[in-house]
CSV table of C-alpha atoms in Angstrom, one decimal:
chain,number,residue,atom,x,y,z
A,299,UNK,CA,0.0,0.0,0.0
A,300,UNK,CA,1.4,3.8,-0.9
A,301,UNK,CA,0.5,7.0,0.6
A,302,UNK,CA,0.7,10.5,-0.6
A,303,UNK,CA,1.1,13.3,1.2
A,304,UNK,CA,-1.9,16.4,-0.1
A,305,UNK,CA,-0.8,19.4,-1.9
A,306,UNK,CA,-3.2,21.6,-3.5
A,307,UNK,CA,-2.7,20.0,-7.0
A,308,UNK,CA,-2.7,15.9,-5.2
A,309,UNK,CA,-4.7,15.2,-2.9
A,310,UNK,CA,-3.6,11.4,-1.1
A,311,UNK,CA,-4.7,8.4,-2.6
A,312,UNK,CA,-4.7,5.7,-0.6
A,313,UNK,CA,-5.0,2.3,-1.8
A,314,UNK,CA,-7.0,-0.2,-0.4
A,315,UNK,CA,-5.9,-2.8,2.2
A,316,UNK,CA,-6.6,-6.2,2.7
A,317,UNK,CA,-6.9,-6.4,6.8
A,318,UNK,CA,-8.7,-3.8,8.9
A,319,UNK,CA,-5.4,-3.5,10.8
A,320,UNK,CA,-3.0,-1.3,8.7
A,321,UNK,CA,-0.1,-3.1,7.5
A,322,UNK,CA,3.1,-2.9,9.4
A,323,UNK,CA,4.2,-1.9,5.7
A,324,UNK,CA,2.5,1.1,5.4
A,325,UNK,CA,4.1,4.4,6.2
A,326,UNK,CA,2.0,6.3,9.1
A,327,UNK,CA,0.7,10.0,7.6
A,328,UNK,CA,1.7,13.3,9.2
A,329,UNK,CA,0.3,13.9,12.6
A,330,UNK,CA,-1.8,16.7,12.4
A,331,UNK,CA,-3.7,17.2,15.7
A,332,UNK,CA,-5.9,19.3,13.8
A,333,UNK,CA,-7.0,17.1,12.0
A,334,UNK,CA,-7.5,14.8,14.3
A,335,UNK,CA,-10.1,17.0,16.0
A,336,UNK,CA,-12.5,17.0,13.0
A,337,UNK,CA,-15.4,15.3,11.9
A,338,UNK,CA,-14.1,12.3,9.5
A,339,UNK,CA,-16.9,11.5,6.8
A,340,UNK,CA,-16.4,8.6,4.1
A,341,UNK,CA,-17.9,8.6,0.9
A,342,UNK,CA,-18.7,5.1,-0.6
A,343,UNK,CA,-19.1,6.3,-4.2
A,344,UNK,CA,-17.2,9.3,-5.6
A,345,UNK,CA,-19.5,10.1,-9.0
A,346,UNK,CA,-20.4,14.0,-10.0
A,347,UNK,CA,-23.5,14.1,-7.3
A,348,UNK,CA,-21.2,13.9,-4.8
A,349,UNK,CA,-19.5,17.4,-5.3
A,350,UNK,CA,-21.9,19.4,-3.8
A,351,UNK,CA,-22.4,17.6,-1.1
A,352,UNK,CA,-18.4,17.0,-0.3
A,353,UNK,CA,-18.5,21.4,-0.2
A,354,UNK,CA,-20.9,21.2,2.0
A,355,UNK,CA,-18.9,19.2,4.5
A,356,UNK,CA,-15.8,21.1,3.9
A,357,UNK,CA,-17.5,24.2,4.9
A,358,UNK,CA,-18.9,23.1,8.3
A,359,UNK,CA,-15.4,22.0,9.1
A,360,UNK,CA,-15.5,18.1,8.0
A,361,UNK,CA,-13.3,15.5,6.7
A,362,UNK,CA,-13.9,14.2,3.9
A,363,UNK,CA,-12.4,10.8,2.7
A,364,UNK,CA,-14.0,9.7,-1.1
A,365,UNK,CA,-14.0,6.2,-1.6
A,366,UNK,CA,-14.7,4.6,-4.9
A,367,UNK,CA,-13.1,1.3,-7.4
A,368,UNK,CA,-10.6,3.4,-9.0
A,369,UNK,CA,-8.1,6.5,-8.6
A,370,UNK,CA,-8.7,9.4,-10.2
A,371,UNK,CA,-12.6,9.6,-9.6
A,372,UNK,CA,-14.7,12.7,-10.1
A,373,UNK,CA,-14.3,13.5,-5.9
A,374,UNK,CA,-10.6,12.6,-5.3
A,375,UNK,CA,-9.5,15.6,-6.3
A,376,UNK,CA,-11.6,18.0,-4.1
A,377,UNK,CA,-11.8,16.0,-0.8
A,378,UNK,CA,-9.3,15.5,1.8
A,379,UNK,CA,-8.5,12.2,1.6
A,380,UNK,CA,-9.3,9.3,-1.3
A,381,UNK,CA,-9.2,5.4,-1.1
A,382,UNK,CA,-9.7,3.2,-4.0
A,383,UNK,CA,-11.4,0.0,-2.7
A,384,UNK,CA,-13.5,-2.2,-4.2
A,385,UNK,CA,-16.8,-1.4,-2.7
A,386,UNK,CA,-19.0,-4.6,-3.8
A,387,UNK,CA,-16.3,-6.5,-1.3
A,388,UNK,CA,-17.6,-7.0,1.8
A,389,UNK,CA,-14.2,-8.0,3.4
A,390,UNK,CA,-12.3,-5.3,2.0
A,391,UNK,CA,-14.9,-2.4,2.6
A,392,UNK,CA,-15.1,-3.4,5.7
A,393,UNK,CA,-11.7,-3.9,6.3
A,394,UNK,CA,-10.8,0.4,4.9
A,395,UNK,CA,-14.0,1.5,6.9
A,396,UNK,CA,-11.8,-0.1,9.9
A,397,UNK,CA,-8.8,1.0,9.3
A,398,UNK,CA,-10.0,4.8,8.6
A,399,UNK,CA,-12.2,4.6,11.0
A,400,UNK,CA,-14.7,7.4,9.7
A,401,UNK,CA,-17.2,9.0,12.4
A,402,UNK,CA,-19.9,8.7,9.5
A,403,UNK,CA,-20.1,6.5,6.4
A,404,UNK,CA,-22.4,8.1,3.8
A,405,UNK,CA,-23.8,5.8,0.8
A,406,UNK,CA,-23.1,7.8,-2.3
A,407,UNK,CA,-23.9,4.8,-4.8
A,408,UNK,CA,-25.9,1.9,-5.1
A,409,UNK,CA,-22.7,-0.7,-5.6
A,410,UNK,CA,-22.3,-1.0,-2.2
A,411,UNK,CA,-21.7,-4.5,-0.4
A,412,UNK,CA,-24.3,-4.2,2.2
A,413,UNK,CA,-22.5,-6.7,4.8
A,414,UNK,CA,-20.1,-4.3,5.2
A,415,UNK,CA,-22.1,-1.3,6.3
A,416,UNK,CA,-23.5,-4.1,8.8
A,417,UNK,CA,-19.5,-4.5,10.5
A,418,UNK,CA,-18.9,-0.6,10.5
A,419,UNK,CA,-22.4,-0.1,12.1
A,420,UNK,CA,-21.9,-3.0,15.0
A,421,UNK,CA,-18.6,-1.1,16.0
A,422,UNK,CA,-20.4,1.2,18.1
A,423,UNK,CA,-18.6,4.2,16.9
A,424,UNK,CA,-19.3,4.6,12.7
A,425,UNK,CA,-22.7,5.6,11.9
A,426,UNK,CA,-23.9,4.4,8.5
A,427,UNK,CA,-26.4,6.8,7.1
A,428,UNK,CA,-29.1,7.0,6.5
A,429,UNK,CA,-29.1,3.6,8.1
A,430,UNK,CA,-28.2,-0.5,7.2
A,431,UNK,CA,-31.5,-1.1,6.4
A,432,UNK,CA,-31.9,2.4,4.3
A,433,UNK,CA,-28.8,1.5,2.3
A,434,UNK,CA,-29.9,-1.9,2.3
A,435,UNK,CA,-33.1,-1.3,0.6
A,436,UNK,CA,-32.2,1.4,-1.7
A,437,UNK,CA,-30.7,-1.6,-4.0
A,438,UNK,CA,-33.4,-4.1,-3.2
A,439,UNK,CA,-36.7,-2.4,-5.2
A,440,UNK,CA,-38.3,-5.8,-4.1
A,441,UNK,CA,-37.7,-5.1,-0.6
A,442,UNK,CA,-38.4,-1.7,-1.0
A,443,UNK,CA,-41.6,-2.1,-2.2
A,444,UNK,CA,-42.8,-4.8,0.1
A,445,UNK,CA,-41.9,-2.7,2.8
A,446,UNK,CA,-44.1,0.1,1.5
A,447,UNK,CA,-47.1,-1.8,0.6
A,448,UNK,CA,-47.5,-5.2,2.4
A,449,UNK,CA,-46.1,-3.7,6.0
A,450,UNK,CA,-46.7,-0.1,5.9
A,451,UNK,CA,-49.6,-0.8,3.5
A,452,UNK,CA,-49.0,2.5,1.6
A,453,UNK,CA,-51.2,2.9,-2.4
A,454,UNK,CA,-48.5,1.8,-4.9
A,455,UNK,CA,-49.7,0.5,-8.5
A,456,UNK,CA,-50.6,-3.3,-8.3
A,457,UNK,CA,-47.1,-5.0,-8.9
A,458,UNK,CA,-45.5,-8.5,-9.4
A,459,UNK,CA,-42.3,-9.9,-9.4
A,460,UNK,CA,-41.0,-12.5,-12.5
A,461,UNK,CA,-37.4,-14.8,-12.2
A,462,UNK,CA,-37.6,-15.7,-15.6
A,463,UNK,CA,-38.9,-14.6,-18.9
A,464,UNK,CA,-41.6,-17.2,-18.6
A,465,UNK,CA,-42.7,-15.9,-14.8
A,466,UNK,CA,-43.0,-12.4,-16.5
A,467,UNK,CA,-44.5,-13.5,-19.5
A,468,UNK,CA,-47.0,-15.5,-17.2
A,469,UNK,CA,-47.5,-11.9,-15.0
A,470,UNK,CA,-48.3,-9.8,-18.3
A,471,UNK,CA,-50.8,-12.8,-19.5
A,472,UNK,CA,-53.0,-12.4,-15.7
A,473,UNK,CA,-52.6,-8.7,-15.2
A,474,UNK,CA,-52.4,-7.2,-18.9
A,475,UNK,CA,-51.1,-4.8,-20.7
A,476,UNK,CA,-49.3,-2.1,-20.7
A,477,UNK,CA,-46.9,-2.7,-18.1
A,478,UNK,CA,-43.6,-0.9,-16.5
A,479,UNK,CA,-40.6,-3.7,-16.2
A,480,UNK,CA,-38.1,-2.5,-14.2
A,481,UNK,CA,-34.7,-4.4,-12.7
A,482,UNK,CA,-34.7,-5.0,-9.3
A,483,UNK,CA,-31.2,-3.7,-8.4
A,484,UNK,CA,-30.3,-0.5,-10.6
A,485,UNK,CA,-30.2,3.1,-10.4
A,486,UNK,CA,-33.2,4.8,-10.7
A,487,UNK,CA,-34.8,5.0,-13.8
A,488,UNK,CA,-31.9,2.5,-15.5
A,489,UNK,CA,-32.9,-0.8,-17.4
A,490,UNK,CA,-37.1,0.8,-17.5
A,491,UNK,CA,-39.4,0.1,-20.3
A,492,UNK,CA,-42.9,-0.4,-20.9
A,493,UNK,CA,-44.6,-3.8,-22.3
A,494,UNK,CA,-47.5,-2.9,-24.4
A,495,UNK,CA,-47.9,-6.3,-26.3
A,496,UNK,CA,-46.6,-10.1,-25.9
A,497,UNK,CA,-43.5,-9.7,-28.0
A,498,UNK,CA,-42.2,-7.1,-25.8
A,499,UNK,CA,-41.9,-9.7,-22.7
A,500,UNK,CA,-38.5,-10.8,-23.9
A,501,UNK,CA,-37.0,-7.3,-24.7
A,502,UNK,CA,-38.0,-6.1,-21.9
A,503,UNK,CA,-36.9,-8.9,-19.6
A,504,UNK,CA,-33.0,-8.5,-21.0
A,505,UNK,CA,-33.3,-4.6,-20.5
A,506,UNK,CA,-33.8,-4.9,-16.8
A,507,UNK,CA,-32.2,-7.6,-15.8
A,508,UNK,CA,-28.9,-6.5,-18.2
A,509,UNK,CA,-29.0,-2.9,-16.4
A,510,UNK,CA,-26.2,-1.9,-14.1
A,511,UNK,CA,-23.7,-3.7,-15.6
A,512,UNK,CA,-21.6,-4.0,-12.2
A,513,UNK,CA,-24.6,-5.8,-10.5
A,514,UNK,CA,-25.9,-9.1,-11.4
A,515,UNK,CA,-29.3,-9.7,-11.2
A,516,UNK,CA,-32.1,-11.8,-12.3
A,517,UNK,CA,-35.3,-10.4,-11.3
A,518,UNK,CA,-37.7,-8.0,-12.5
A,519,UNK,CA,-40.9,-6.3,-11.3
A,520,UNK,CA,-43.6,-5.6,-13.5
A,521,UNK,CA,-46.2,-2.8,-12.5
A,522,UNK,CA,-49.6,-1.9,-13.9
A,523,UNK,CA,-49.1,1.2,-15.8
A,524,UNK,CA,-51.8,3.7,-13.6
A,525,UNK,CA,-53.3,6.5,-14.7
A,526,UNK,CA,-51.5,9.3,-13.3
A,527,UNK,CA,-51.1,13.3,-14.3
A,528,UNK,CA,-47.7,13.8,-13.3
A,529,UNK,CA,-45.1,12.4,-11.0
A,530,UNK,CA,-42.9,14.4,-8.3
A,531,UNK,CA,-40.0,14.0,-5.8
A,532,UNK,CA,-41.2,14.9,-2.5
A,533,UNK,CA,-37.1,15.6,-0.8
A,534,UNK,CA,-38.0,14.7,3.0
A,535,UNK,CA,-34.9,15.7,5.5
A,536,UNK,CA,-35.2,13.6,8.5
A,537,UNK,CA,-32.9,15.6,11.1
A,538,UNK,CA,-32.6,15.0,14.8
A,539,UNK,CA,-34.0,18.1,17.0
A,540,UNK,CA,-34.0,18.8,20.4
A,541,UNK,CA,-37.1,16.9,21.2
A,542,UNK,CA,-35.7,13.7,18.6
A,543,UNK,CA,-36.1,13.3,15.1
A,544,UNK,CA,-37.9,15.9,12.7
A,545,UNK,CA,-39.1,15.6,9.5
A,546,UNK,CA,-39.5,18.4,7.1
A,547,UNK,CA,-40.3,19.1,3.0
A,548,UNK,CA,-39.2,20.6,0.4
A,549,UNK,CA,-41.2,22.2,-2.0
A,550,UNK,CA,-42.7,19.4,-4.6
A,551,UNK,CA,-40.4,18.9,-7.3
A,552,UNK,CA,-41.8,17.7,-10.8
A,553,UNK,CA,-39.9,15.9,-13.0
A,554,UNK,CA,-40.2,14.1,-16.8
A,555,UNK,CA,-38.0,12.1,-18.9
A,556,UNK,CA,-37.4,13.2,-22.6
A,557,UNK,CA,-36.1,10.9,-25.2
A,558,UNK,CA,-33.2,13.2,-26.5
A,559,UNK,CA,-32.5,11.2,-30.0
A,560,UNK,CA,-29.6,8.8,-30.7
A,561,UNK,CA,-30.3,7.2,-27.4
A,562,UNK,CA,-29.8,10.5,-25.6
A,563,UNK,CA,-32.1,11.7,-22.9
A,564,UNK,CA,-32.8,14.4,-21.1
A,565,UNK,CA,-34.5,14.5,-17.5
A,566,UNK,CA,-35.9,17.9,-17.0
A,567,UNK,CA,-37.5,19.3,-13.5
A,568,UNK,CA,-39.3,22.2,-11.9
A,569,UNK,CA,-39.9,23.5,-8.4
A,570,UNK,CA,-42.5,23.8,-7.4
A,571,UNK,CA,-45.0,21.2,-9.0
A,572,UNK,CA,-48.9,22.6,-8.1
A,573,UNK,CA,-50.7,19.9,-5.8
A,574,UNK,CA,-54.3,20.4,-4.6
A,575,UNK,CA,-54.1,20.3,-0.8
A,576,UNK,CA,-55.0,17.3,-0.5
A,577,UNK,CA,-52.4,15.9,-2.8
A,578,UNK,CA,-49.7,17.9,-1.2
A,579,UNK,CA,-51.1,16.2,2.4
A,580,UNK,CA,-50.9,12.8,1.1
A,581,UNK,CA,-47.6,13.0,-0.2
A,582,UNK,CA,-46.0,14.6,2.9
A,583,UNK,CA,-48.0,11.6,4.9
A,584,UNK,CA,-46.7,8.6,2.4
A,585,UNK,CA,-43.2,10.5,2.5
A,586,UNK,CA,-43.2,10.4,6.4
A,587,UNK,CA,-44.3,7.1,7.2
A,588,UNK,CA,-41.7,5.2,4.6
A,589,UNK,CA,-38.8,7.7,6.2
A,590,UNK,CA,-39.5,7.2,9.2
A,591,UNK,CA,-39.8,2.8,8.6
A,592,UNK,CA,-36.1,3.3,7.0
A,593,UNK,CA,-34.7,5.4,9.7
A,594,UNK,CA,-31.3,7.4,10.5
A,595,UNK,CA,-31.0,11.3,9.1
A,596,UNK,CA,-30.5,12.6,6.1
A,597,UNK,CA,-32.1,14.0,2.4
A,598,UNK,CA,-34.7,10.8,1.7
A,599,UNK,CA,-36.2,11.8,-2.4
A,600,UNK,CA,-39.5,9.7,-2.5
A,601,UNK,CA,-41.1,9.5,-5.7
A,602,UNK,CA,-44.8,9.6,-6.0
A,603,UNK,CA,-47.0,9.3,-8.8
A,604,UNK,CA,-50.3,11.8,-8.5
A,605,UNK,CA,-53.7,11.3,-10.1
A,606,UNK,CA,-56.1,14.6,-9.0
A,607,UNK,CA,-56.2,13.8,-5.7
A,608,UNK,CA,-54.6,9.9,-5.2
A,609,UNK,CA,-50.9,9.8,-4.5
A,610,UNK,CA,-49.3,6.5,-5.2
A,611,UNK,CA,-46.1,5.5,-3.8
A,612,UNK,CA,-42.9,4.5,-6.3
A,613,UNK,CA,-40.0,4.4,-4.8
A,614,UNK,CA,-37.3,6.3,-2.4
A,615,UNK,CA,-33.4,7.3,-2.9
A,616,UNK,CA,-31.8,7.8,0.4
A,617,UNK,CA,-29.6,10.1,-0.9
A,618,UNK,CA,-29.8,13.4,-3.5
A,619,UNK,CA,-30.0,12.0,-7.1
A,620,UNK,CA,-30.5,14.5,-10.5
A,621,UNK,CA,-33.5,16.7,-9.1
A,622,UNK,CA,-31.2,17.7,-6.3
A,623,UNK,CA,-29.4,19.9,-8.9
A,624,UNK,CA,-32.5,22.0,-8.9
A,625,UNK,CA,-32.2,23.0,-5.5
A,626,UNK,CA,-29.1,24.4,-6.0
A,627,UNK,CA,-30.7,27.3,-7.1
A,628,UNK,CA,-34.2,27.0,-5.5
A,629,UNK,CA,-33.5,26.8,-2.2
A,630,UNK,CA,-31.8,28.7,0.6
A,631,UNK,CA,-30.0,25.7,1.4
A,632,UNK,CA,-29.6,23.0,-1.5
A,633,UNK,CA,-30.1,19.5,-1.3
A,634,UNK,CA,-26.4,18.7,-0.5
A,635,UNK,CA,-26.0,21.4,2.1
A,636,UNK,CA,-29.3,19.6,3.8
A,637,UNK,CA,-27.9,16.5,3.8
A,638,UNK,CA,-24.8,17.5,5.3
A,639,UNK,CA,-26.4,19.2,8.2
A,640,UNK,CA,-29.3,16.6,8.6
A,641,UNK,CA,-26.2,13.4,9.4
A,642,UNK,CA,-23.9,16.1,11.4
A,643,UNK,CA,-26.9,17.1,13.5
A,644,UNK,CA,-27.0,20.7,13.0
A,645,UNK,CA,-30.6,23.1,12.0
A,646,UNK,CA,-32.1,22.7,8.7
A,647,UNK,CA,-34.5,24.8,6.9
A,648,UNK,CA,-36.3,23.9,3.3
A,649,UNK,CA,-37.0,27.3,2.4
A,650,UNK,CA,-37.3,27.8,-1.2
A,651,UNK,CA,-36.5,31.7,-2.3
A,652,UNK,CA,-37.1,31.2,-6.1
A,653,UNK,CA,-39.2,28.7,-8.8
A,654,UNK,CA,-36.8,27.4,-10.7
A,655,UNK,CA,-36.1,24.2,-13.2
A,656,UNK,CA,-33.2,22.1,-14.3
A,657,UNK,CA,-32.4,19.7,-17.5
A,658,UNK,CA,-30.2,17.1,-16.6
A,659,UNK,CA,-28.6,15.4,-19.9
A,660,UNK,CA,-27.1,12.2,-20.3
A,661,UNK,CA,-25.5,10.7,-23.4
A,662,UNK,CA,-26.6,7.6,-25.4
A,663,UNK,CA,-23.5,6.5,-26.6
A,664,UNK,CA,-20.4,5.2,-24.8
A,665,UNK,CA,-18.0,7.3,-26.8
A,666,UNK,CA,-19.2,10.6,-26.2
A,667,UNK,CA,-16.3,14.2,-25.8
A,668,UNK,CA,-16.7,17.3,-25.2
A,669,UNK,CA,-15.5,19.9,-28.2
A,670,UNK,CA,-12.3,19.9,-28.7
A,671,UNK,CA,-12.5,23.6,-30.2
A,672,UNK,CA,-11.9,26.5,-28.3
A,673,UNK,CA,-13.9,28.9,-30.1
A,674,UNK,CA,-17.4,26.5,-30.2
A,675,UNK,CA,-17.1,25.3,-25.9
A,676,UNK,CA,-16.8,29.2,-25.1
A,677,UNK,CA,-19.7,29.5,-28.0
A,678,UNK,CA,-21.9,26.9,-26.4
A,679,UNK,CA,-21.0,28.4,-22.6
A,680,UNK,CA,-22.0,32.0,-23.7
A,681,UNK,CA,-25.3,31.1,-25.5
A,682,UNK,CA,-26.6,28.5,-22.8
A,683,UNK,CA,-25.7,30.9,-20.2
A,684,UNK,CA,-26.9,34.3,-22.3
A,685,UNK,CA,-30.4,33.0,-20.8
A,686,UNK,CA,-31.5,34.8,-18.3
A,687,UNK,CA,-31.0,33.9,-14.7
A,688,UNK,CA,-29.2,30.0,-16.3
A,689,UNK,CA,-26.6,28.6,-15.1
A,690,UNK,CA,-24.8,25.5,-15.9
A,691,UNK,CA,-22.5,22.9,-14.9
A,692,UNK,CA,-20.3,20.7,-17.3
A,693,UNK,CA,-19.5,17.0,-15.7
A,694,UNK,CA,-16.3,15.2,-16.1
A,695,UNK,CA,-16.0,11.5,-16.6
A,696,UNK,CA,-13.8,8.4,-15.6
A,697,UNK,CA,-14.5,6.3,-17.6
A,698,UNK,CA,-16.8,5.3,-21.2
A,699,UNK,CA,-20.5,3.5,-20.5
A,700,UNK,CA,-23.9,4.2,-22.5
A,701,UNK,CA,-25.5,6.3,-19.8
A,702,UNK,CA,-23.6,8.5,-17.9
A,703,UNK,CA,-24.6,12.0,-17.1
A,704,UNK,CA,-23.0,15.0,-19.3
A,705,UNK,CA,-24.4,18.5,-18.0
A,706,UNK,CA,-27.0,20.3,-17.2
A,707,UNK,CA,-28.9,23.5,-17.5
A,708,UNK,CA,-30.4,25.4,-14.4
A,709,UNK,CA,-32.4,28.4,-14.6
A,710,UNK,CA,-35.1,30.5,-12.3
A,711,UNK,CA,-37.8,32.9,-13.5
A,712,UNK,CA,-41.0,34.0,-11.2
A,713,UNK,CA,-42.7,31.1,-12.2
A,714,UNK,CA,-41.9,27.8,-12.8
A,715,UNK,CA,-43.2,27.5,-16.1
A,716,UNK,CA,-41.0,30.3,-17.2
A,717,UNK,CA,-38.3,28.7,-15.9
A,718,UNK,CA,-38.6,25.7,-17.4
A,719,UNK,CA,-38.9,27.5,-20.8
A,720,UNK,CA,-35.5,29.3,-20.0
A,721,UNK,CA,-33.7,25.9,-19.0
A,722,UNK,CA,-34.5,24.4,-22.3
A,723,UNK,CA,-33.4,27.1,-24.2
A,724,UNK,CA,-29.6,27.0,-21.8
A,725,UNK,CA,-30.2,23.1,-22.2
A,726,UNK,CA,-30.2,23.3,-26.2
A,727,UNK,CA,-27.0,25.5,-25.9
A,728,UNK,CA,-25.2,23.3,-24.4
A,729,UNK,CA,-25.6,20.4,-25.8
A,730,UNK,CA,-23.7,21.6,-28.8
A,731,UNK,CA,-20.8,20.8,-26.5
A,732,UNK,CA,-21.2,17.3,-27.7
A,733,UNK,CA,-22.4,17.8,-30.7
A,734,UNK,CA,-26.2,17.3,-30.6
């Protein structure tokens, strides 16, 4: 194992280590007993989501350590520390959470082995957040969605779950079509279609279960496509306050998905979505009772489906995904800085000051660069960001796969309608970086 000492330019990378004991190999790093006195954090997962929320930490004093498979991840060069382990390794994840001995481990992806979270949590001094079962769950959408409906017995669309072709085929033939198929262990939204006849049981079968190439799976669940008007993240902060936990809301966040061509595609969100009263009450009840069944503190994003007045549950992230980047700009503290506060225990607020909404693109192809020309990137930059009140951000990448998220366009207005307008237009702009 090899150590680095930070400069500004290199922050250490540590490699991982087989035991939790450090080896008697490894050289010992600089005693700083500054360092020593703050707040250690570890990241399991060191994607482009993560940024925000590793400023966040750095502001209120924390150390961060960024943990991902390989060196040279979109966090290691921003947080204090990086390890490279192999995070779908139960013994050596558990054995770098050991050695490092973080204060908080924070589930930043969902290629986590789960058994390892266990070990730190039974040490009495890491705190896994939100929670085991939380970060358990968030991978599991069959465990997910058995805790919601059969225990907690919240409205979800009727559902089934199919280990073969045949066993979905056989679900499609009793309940009908259409259908949604999606994988049971995948990021949100990833290996999703819809069945509208028999020949799509097949194709739809090897989309999910072939999603999230880094997790093997072979099970599907298939969902009764309900009538619904519009669908929204409802980001519930679960914080503990001086009487115990609290829960609090955002503002409803709306969000589609938008076939950008060539495989492209484009998720675009406002804040705030309009709800009828009762909607809104619904939602925040739904919201609050599978929180509170998953536990621990942090930014939960529970996705609900709304027809007039009927909220159906879909499904939770227990950490900020894509309509986080909205907040950025809609709210006096973002999703990130909410999430940081909510694990460290400090006041939260989910004021929103401005409407506002967000494109989010992701390519379609696994080749997929930026301009190389000078002359058309500061083009691009100056037209998306000649829109009123836009702003954008341009994400970096590791490595080549189909999906992986390129940029994306934020803008407010005083409505959200007008915002949304305005982040299309940015969006357009820049996706002449990459030559759409």
């Amino acid at each position: 194992m090899t150590e680095a000492i930070a400069t500004a330019d290199h922050p250490p990378v540590t490699e991982a280590i087989p035991a939790a004991k450090k080896p008697s190999t490894a050289e010992d790093p600089p005693t700083d007993p500054e360092r020593a006195r703050r707040t250690r954090v570890m990241l399991l997962g060191s994607g482009d989501l993560g940024r925000e929320l590793v400023l966040a930490f750095q502001r209120l004093g924390v150390e961060v350590v960024a943990a991902d498979r390989f060196a040279n991840a979109p966090l290691h060069g921003i947080a204090d520390q990086s390890v490279v382990v192999k995070l779908t390794d139960t013994d050596e994840l558990a054995a770098t959470i050991g050695w490092l001995q973080p204060r908080f481990v924070v589930t930043a992806t969902d290629l986590v082995a789960a058994d390892a979270l266990t070990a730190a949590s039974e040490t009495g001094f890491t705190q896994v957040v939100p929670s085991v079962r939380g970060a358990r769950l968030t991978t599991d959408r069959e465990g997910m969605r058995r805790l919601a409906a059969d225990e907690l017995g919240l409205p979800t669309a009727p559902f089934w779950f199919a280990g073969s072709v045949e066993e979905l085929r056989a679900v499609a033939e009793h309940a009908g079509f259409p259908m949604v198929v999606k994988p049971v262990a995948a990021s949100h939204g990833e290996g999703e279609s819809v069945m509208v006849r028999p020949e799509d049981v097949e194709p739809a079968w090897q989309r999910a279960v072939s999603a999230g190439d880094r997790v093997a799976h072979s099970r599907v669940m298939a969902e009764t496509v309900v009538e619904v008007d519009y669908e929204v993240t409802l980001l519930t902060v679960r914080s503990e306050g001086p009487d115990g936990p609290t829960l609090d809301f955002c503002a409803p966040i709306g969000h589609r998905r938008i076939d950008g061509g060539d495989g492209e595609l484009v998720v675009e969100s406002w804040q705030p979505q309009p709800m009828s009263t009762a909607a809104l009450d619904a939602a925040k009840s739904i919201a609050a009772r599978i929180v509170k069944a998953l536990g621990g503190h942090g930014v939960f994003g529970v996705e609900l489906l709304i027809h007039g007045d009927e909220v159906y549950f879909s499904d939770v992230a227990v950490r900020p995904y894509d309509t986080a980047l909205l907040t950025q700009r809609t709210q006096r503290l973002s999703a990130f800085e909410l999430q940081a506060r909510a694990i460290l225990g400090l006041t939260t607020d989910t004021i929103m000051i401005s409407p506002g909404a967000a494109r989010v693109i992701y390519s379609g192809r696994e080749a997929v660069d930026a301009a190389a020309d000078t002359k058309l990137v500061t083009g691009a930059l100056a037209e998306a960001l000649a829109v009123p009140e836009a702003d954008v951000v341009v994400f970096g990448h590791h490595e080549g796969y189909p999906r992986r998220r390129l940029g994306v366009a934020i803008a407010t207005a005083s409505d959200a309608l007008i915002a949304r307008e305005r982040a299309g237009h940015a969006a357009a702009a820049l996706r002449k970086l990459w030559g759409a």
